[in-house]
CSV table of C-alpha atoms in Angstrom, one decimal:
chain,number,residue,atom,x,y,z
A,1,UNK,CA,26.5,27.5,-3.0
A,2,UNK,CA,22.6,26.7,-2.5
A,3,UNK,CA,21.9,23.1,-4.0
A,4,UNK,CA,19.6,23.3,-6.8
A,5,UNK,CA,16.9,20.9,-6.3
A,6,UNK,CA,14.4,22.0,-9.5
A,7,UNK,CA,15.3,18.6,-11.1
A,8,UNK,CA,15.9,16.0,-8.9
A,9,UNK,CA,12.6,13.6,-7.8
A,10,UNK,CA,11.6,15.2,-4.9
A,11,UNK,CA,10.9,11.5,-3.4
A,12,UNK,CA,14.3,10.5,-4.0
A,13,UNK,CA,15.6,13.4,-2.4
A,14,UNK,CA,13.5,12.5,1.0
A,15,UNK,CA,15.4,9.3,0.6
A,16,UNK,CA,18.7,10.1,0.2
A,17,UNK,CA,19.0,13.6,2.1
A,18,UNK,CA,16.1,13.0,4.9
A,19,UNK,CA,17.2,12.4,8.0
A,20,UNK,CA,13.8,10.3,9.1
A,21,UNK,CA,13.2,8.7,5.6
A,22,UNK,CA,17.2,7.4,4.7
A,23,UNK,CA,16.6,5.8,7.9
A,24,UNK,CA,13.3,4.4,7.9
A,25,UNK,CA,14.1,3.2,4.5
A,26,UNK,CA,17.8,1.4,5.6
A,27,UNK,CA,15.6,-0.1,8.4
A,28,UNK,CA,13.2,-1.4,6.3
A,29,UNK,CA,16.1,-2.9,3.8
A,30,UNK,CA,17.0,-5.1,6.7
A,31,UNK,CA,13.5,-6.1,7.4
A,32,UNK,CA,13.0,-6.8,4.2
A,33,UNK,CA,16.3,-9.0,3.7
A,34,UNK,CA,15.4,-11.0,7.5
A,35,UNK,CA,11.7,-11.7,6.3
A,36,UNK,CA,13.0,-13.8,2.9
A,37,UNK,CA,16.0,-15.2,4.8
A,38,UNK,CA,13.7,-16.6,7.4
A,39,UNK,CA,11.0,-17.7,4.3
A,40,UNK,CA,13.5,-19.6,2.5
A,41,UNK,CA,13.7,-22.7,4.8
A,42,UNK,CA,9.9,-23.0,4.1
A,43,UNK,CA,9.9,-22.7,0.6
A,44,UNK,CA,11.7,-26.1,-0.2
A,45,UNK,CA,10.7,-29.1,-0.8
A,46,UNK,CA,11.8,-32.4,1.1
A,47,UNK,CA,14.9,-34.0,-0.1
A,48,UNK,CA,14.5,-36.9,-2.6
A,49,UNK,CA,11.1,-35.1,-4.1
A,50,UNK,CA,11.3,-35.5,-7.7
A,51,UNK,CA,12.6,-33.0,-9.8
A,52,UNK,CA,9.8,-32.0,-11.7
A,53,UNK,CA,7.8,-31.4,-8.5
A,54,UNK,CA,10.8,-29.3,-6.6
A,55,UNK,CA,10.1,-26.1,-5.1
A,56,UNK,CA,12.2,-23.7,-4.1
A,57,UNK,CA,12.4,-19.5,-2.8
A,58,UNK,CA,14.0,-17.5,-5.7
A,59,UNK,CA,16.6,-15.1,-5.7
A,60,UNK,CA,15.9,-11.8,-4.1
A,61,UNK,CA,16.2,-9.0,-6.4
A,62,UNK,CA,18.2,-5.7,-5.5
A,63,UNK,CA,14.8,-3.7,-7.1
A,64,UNK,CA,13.2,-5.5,-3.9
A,65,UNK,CA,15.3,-3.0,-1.6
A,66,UNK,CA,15.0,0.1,-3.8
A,67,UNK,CA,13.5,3.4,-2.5
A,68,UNK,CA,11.2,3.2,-5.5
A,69,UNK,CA,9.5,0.0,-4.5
A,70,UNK,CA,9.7,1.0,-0.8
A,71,UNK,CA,8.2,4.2,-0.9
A,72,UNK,CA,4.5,3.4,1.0
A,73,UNK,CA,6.4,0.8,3.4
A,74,UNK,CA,9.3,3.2,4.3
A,75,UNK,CA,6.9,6.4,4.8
A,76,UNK,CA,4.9,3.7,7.0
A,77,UNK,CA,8.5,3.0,8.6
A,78,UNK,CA,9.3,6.2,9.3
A,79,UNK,CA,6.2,6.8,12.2
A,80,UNK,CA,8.4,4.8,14.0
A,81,UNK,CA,11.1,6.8,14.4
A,82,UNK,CA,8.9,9.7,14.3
A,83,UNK,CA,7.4,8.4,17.7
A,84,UNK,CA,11.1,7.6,19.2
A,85,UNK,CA,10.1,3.2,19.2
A,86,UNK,CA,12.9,1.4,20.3
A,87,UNK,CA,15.3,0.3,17.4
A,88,UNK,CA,14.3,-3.7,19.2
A,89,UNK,CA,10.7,-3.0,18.6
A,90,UNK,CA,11.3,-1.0,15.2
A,91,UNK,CA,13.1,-4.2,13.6
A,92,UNK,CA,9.4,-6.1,15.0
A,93,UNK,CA,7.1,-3.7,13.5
A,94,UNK,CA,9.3,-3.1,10.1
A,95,UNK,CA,8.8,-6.8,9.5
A,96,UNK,CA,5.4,-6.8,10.3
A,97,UNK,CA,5.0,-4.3,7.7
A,98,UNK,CA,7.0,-6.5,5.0
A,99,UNK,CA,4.3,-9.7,6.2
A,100,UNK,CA,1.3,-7.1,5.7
A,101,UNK,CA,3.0,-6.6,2.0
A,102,UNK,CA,2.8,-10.2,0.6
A,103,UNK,CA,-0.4,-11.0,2.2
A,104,UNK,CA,-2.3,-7.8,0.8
A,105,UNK,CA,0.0,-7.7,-2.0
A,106,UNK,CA,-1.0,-11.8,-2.9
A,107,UNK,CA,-4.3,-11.2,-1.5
A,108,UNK,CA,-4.8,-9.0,-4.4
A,109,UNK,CA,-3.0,-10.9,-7.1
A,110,UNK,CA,-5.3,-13.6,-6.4
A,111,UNK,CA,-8.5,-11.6,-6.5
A,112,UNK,CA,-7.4,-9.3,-9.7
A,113,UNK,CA,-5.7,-12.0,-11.7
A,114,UNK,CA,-2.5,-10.3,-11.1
A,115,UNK,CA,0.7,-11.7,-10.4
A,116,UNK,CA,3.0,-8.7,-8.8
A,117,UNK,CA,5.8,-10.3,-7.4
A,118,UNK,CA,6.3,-9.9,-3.8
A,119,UNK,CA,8.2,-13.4,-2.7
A,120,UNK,CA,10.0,-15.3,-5.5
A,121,UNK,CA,9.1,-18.7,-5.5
A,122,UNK,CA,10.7,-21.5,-8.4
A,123,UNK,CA,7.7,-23.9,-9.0
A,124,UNK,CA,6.6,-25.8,-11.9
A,125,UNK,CA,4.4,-24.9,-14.8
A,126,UNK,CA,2.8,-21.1,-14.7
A,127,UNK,CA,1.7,-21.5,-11.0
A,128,UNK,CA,0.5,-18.0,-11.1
A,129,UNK,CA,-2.2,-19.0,-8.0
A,130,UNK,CA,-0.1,-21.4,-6.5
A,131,UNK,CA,2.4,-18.9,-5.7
A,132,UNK,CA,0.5,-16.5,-4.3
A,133,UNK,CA,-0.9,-19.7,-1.6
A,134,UNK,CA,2.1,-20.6,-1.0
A,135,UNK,CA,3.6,-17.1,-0.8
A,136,UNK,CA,0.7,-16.2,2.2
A,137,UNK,CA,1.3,-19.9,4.0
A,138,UNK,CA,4.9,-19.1,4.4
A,139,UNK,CA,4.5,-15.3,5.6
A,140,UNK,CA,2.0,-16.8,8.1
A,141,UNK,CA,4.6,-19.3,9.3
A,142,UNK,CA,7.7,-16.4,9.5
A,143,UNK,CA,5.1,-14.5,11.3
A,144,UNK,CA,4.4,-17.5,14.2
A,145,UNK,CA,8.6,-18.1,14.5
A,146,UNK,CA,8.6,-13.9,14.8
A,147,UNK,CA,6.7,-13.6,17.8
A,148,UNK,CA,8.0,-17.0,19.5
A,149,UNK,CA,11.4,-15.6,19.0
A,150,UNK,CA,10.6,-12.1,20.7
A,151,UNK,CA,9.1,-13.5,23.7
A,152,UNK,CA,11.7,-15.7,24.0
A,153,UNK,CA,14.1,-12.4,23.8
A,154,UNK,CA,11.8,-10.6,26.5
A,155,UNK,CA,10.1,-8.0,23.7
A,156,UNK,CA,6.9,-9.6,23.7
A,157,UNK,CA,5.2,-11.1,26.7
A,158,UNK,CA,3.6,-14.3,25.5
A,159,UNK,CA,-0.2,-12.7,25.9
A,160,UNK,CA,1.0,-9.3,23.7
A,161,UNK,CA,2.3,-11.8,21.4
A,162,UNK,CA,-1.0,-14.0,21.1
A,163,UNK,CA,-2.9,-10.5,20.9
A,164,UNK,CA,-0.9,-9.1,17.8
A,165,UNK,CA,-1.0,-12.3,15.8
A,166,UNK,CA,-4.8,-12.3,16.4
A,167,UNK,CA,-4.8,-8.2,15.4
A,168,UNK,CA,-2.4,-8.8,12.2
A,169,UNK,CA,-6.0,-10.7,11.0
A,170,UNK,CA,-8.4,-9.3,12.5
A,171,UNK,CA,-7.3,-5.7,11.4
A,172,UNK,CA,-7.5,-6.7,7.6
A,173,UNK,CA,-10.6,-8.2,8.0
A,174,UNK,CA,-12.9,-5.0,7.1
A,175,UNK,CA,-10.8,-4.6,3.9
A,176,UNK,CA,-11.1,-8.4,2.8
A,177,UNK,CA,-15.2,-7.8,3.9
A,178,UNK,CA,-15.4,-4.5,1.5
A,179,UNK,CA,-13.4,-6.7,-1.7
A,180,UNK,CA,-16.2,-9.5,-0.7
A,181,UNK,CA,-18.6,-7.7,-1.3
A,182,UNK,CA,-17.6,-6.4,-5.0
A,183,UNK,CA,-16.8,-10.0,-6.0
A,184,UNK,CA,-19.6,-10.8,-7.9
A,185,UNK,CA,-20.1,-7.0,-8.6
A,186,UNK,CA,-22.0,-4.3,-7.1
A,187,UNK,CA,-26.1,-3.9,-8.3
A,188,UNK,CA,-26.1,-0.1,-6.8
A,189,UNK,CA,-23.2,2.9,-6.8
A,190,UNK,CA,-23.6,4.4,-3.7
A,191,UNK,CA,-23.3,8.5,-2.9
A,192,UNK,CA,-19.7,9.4,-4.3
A,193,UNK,CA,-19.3,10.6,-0.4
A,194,UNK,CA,-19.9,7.4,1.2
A,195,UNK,CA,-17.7,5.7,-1.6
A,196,UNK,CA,-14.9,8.3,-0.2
A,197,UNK,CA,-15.6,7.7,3.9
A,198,UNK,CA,-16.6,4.7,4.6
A,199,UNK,CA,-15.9,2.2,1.5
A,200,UNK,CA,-12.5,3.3,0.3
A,201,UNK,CA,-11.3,3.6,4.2
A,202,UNK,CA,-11.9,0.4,4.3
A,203,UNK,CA,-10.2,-0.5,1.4
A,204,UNK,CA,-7.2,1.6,1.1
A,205,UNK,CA,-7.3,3.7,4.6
A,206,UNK,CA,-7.3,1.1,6.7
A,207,UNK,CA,-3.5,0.0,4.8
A,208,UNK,CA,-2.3,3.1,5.4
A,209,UNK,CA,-3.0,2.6,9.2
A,210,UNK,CA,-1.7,-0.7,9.4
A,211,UNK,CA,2.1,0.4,10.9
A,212,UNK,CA,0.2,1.4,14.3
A,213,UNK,CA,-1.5,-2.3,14.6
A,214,UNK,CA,1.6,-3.6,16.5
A,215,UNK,CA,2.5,-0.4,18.3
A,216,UNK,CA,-0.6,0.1,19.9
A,217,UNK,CA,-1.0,-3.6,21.7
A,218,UNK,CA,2.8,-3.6,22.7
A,219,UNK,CA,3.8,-0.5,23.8
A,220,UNK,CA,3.9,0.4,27.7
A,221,UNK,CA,3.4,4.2,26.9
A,222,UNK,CA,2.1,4.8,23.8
A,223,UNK,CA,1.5,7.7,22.4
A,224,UNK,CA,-2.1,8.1,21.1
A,225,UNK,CA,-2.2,11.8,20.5
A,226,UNK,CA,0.8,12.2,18.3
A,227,UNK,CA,0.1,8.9,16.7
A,228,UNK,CA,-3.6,9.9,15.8
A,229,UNK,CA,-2.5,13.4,13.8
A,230,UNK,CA,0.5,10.5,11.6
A,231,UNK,CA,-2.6,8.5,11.4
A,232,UNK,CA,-4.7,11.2,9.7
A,233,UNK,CA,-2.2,12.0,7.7
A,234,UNK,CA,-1.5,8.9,6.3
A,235,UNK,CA,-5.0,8.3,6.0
A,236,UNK,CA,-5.5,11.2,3.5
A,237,UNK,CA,-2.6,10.5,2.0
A,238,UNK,CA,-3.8,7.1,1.2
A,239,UNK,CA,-7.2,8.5,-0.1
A,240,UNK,CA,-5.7,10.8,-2.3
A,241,UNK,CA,-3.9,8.1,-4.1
A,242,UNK,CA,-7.1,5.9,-3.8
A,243,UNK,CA,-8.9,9.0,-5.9
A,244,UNK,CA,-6.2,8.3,-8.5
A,245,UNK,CA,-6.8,5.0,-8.4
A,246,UNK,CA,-10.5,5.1,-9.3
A,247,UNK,CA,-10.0,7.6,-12.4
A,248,UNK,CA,-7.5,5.7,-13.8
A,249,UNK,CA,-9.5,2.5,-13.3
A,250,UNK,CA,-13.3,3.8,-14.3
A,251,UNK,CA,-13.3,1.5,-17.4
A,252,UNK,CA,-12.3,-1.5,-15.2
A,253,UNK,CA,-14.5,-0.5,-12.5
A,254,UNK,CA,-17.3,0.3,-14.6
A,255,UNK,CA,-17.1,-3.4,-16.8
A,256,UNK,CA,-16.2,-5.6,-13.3
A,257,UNK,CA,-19.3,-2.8,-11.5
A,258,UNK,CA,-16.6,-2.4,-8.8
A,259,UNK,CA,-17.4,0.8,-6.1
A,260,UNK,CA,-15.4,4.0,-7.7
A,261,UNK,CA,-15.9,7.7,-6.6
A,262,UNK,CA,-16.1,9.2,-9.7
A,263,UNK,CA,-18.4,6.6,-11.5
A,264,UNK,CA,-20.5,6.9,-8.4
A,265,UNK,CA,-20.6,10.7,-9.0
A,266,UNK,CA,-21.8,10.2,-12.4
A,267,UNK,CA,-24.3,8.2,-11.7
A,268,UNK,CA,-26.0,10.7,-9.1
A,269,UNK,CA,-25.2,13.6,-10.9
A,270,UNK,CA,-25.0,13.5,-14.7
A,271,UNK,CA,-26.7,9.8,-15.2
A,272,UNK,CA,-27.1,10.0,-18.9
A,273,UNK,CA,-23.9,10.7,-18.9
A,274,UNK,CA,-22.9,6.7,-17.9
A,275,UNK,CA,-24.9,5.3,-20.3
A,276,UNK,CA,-22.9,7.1,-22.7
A,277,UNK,CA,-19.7,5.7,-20.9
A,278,UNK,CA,-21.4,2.3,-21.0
A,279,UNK,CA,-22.0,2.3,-24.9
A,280,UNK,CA,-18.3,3.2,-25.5
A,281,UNK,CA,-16.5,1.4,-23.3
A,282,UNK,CA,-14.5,-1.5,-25.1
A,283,UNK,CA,-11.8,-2.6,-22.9
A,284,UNK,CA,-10.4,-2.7,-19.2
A,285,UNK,CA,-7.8,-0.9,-20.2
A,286,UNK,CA,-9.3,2.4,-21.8
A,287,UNK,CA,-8.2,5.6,-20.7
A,288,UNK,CA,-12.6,7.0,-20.5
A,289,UNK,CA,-11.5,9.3,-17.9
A,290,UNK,CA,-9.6,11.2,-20.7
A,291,UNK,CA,-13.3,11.2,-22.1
A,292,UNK,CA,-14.7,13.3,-19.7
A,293,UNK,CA,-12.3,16.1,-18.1
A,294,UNK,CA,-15.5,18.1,-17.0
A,295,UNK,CA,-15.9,15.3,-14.4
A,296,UNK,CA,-12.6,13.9,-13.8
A,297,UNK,CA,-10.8,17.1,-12.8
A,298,UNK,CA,-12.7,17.9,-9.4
A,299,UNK,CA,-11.8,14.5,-9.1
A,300,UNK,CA,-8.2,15.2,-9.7
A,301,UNK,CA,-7.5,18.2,-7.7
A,302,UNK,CA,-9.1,16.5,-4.6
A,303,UNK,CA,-7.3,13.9,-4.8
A,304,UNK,CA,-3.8,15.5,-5.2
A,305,UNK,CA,-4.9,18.3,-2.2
A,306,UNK,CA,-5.5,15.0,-0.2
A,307,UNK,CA,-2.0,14.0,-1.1
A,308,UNK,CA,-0.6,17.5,-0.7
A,309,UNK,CA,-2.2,18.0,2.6
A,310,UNK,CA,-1.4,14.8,4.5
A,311,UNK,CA,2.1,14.7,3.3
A,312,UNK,CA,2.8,18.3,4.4
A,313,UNK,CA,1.3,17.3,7.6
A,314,UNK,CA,3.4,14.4,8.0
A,315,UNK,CA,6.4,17.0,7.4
A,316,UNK,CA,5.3,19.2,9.8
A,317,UNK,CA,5.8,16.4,12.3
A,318,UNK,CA,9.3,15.6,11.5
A,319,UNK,CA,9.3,14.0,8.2
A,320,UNK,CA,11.9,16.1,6.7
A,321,UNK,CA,9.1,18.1,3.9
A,322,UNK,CA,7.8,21.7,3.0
A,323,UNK,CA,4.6,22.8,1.8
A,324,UNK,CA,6.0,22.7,-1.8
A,325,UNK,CA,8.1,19.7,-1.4
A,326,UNK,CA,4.7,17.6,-0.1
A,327,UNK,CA,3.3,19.5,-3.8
A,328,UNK,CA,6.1,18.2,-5.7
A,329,UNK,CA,5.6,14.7,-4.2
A,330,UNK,CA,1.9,14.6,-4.8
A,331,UNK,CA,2.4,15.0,-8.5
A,332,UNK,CA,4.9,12.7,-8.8
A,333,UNK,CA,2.4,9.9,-7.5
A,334,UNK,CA,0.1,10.7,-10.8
A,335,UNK,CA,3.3,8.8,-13.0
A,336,UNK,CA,3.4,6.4,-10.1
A,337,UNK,CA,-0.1,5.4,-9.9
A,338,UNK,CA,0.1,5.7,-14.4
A,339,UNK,CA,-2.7,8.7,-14.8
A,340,UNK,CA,0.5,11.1,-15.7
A,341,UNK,CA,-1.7,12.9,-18.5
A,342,UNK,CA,-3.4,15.0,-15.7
A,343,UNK,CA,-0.3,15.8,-13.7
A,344,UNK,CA,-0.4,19.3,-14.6
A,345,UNK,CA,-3.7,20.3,-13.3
C-alpha cells in the first residue's frame, strides 16, 4: 500500500526516511555530543574556588540532538556525504560546523540582547553576557585541541591545520564587518537589490556557505564544480529565509534602522508610505508587515521561490527531495522563522 505522506512534516520525513539527511543528521549527533564532552573540562573552575564563584558546563539537553534544532546544521552536514568526504574528515568538518554554531550563535546573543542557548554553562547571578564570553573562549580552545589532535592522527598536516584555524576567522569576518556597521544604526537604506546581493550575503549567505570553509583547504581533490552548484543552493536557500527574516522583523529593523529588504523597498518606492510606518510603529515586536500586504507579499513569494528553488536543487543532487517536497519544506520554514500568517500565499 502507498504511504500517505499528506500529513506528516515533510522535514521530518527527510530526517527519518532520507537516506543522505538520517545520516548527515546521526553524524552530526555525535559531533554535537564530542564538541560539549571536550568543552566540559574547560568550563570548571579550579578546585578550592569558593562556592559562590564556581562554574561549571551544564547538562546537555536531548532537544540539543533533535532534528528540529539541527535542521540548518544537518542540511549543512549532508554536502558531505553528498561529495563522498571521508567519514575521518566528515567527523572534522561536522564539528567544525557545531564551533561555527556557538560562536555565530553567541556572537548574536551578545549583539541582539538575546540569550539562545547554545552551550550550558552553571554561573552565578543572571550572567546573560558572561556566558556567551565564556561560551566563545571555550569553543576557541576545543577548536585548537581539534586540529592538534588531527595532525597528530595524520588528517591534517600541521600547515592545513594553521590554515583552517586562520580561515574558521577570517571567513566570518565580512559578516561581523556588515553587523558593525548597523551597530549604531544605518543613516541611509540602500536599493532593496543591493540589500539582497551584497548585504544580506554577507550576513546570512556567507553562513550558509560555511560547511565548504574546511573542505576546500584540506582536501587533496576537491571538487569545485559540484561543490559550487550545493553552494548556490544553499546560498538561496539561506536568502529566502533571510527574506523571511526581514518581514517579520521590519518593526525591529525600522526602530534599531537596521538594513531590511522590504523597508529598503519602501523607502525607494512608496516613501510616504514609511513615514506612515514610522508614526504607528510602537513596539519591536509588532506584526507592521501585517499592515501592508500590498508590499509584503512580492516580498513573500520571493522569498519562499528562493527556498523552493535551492532546496529542489539540492534534491536534484542527491538530497532525497521532489519539486513538491522542496514546496512543502519552504512553507514550513514560514512557522519556523514565526511569520506563519502568510504561509498560504
Amino acid at each position: 500500500m502507498k504511504q500517505n505522506y499528506a500529513n506528516e512534516h515533510p522535514w521530518e520525513r527527510l530526517f527519518t526516511t532520507g537516506r543522505v539527511m538520517r545520516c548527515a543528521w546521526k553524524e552530526q549527533q555525535d559531533c554535537i555530543a564530542d564538541v560539549h564532552r571536550r568543552m566540559t573540562p574547560y568550563l570548571d573552575t579550579p578546585p578550592g574556588t569558593p562556592d559562590p564563584y564556581t562554574v561549571h558546563g551544564g547538562p546537555i539537553p536531548d532537544t540539543f540532538y533533535s532534528w528540529r534544532k539541527n535542521m540548518f546544521s544537518s542540511l549543512f552536514h549532508s554536502v558531505y556525504l553528498l561529495l563522498n568526504f571521508s567519514p575521518a574528515h566528515r567527523a572534522l568538518y561536522g564539528r567544525l560546523i557545531h564551533l561555527y554554531r556557538i560562536w555565530v550563535t553567541s556572537a548574536d546573543n551578545l549583539l541582539d540582547d538575546e540569550d539562545k542557548v547554545v552551550v550550558p554553562i552553571r554561573m552565578p547571578g543572571q550572567s546573560r553576557i558572561m556566558r556567551q564570553v565564556v561560551a566563545l573562549m571555550a569553543a576557541d580552545r576545543v577548536l585548537a585541541e581539534m586540529l592538534a589532535e588531527a595532525v597528530g592522527a595524520g588528517i591534517l598536516q600541521e600547515d592545513t591545520a594553521r590554515a583552517l584555524s586562520r580561515a574558521s576567522l577570517c571567513h566570518l569576518l565580512p559578516s561581523g564587518a556588515q553587523e558593525a556597521m548597523e551597530e549604531g544604526g544605518i543613516t541611509v537604506r540602500p536599493d532593496p537589490e543591493h540589500v539582497l546581493a551584497v548585504i544580506h550575503r554577507l550576513k546570512t549567505g556567507l553562513l550558509f556557505n560555511l560547511a565548504f570553509i574546511a573542505p576546500e583547504i584540506v582536501e587533496d581533490r576537491y571538487p569545485a564544480g559540484q561543490a559550487g552548484v550545493l553552494k548556490s543552493a544553499l546560498m538561496d536557500f539561506g536568502l529566502g529565509c533571510q527574506l523571511m527574516d526581514d518581514i517579520r522583523d521590519m518593526a525591529r529593523d525600522l526602530m534599531e534602522r537596521r538594513h531590511n529588504y522590504v523597508l529598503s523597498w519602501i523607502v525607494h518606492h512608496r516613501p510616504a508610505l514609511m513615514c506612515l510606518l514610522e508614526a504607528r510603529v510602537q513596539s519591536s515586536e509588532d506584526r507592521i508587515y501585517l499592515q501592508v500586504p500590498d508590499v509584503v507579499l512580492p516580498a513573500v513569494r520571493r522569498g519562499l521561490a528562493m527556498m523552493c528553488d535551492g532546496l529542489a536543487r539540492l534534491g536534484e543532487l542527491g538530497l532525497g527531495c521532489n519539486q513538491a517536497d522542496s514546496e512543502r519544506m519552504a512553507r514550513v520554514m514560514f512557522n519556523v522563522l514565526d511569520i506563519g500568517e502568510l504561509c498560504h500565499v
